[in-house]
Coordinates of C-alpha atoms in Angstrom, one line a residue:
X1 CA 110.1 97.4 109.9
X2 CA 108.9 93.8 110.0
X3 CA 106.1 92.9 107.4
X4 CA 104.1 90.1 107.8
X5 CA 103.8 88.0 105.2
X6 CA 101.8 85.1 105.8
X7 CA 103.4 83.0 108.7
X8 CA 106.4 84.3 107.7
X9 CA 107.9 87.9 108.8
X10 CA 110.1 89.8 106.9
X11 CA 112.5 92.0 108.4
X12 CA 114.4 95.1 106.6
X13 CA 116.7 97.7 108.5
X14 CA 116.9 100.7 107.7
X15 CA 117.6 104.2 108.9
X16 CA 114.4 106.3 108.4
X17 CA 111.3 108.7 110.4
X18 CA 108.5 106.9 111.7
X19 CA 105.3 108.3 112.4
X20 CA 102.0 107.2 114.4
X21 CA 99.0 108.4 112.9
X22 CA 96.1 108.4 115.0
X23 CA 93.0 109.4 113.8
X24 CA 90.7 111.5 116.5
X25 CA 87.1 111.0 117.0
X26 CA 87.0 107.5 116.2
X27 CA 85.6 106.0 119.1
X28 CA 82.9 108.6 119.5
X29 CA 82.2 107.6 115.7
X30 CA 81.9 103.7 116.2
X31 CA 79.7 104.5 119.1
X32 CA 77.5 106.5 117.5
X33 CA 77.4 104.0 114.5
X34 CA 76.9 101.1 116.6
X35 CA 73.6 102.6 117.8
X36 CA 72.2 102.0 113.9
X37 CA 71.3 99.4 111.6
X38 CA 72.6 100.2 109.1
X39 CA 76.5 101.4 111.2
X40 CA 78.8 98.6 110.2
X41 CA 78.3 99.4 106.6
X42 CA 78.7 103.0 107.3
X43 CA 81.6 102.8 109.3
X44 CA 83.3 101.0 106.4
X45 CA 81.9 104.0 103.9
X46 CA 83.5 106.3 106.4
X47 CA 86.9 104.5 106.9
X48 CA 87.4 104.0 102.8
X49 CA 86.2 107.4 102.3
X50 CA 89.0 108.7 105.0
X51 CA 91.7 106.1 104.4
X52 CA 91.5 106.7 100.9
X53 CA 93.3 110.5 100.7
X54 CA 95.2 109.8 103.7
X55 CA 97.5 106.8 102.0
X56 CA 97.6 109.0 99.0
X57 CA 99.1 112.1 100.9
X58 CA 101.8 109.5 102.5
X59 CA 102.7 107.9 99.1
X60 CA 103.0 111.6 97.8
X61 CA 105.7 111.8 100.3
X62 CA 107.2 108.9 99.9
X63 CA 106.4 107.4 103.0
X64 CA 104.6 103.7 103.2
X65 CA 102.0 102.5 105.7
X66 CA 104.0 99.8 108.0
X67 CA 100.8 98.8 110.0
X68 CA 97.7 99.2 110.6
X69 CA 95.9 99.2 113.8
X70 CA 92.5 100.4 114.2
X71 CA 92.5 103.8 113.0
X72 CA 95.8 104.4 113.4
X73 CA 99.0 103.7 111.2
X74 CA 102.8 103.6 111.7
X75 CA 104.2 105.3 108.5
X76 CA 108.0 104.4 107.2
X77 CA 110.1 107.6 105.6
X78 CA 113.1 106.0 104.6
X79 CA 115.4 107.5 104.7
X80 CA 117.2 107.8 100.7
X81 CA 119.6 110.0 98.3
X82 CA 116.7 112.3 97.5
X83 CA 119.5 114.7 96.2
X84 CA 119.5 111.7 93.1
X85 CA 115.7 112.2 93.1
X86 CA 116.1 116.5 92.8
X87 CA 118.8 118.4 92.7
X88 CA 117.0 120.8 95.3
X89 CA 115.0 118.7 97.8
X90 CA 114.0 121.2 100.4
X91 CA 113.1 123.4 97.5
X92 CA 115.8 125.7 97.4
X93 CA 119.1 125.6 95.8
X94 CA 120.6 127.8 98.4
X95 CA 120.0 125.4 101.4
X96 CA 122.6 123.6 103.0
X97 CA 122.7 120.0 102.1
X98 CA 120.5 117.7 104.6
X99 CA 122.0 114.3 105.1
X100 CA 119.2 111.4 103.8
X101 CA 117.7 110.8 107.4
X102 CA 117.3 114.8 107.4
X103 CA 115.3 114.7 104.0
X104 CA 113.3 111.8 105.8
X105 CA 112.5 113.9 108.6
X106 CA 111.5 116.6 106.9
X107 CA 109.2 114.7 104.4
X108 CA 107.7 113.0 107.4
X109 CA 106.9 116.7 109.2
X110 CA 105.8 117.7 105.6
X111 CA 103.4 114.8 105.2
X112 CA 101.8 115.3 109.0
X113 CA 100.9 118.9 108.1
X114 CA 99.6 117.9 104.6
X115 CA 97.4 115.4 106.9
X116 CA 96.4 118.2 109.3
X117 CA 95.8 120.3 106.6
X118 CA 93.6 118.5 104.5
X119 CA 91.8 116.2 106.7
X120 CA 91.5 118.0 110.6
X121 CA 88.1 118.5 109.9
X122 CA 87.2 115.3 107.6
X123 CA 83.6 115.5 107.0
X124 CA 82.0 111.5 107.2
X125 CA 79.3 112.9 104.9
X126 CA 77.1 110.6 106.6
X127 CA 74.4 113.4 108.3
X128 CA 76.1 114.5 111.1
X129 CA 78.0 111.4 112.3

């Protein structure tokens, strides 16, 4: 991934899962938003309020926002010794051993369904918008 920092980018190479997170309805939402007064402050209610458990979901899986863009993010799962993390990654004592980049994938497919999961149907909370 390369991180800007400044006028300066960093790079770091790594062997890892990446994931593009794209977040539906967002266009119809700034749309609609655009129409009111008051829609650039609620567009920022509504981005904080689903940005917020989003990041928190990919941090509980280890993963770290690489860039944002728009409403969508590219997500990093490096890929690590998770076996020095837990001596049962995948849960299970009895599964066969997953090299790092497996674990990375698997946390990465893990974390997408945890997004699905919990925020498919994300609810603004802003009457119907």
């Amino acid at each position: 991934p390369s991180i800007g920092r400044g006028n300066a980018t960093v790079m770091h190479r790594c062997a890892g899962c990446v994931v593009f997170s794209d977040a539906s309805g967002f266009t119809k939402l700034t749309e609609t938003l655009a129409k009111r007064g008051d829609g650039a402050e609620v567009l920022s209610k509504c981005l904080n309020k689903f940005f917020t458990p989003l990041i928190e979901i990919i941090e509980a899986y280890r993963g770290d926002v690489i860039k944002f863009s728009g409403d969508a993010l590219s997500i990093l799962f490096e890929a690590t010794d998770d076996y020095a993390l837990h001596p049962s990654p995948c849960g299970s004592p009895d599964a066969p051993r997953k090299t790092a980049l497996q674990l990375a994938c698997l946390r990465a497919s893990a974390c997408c369904l945890e997004i699905h999961k919990r925020l498919h149907n994300f609810d603004t909370g802003e009457g119907g918008v």
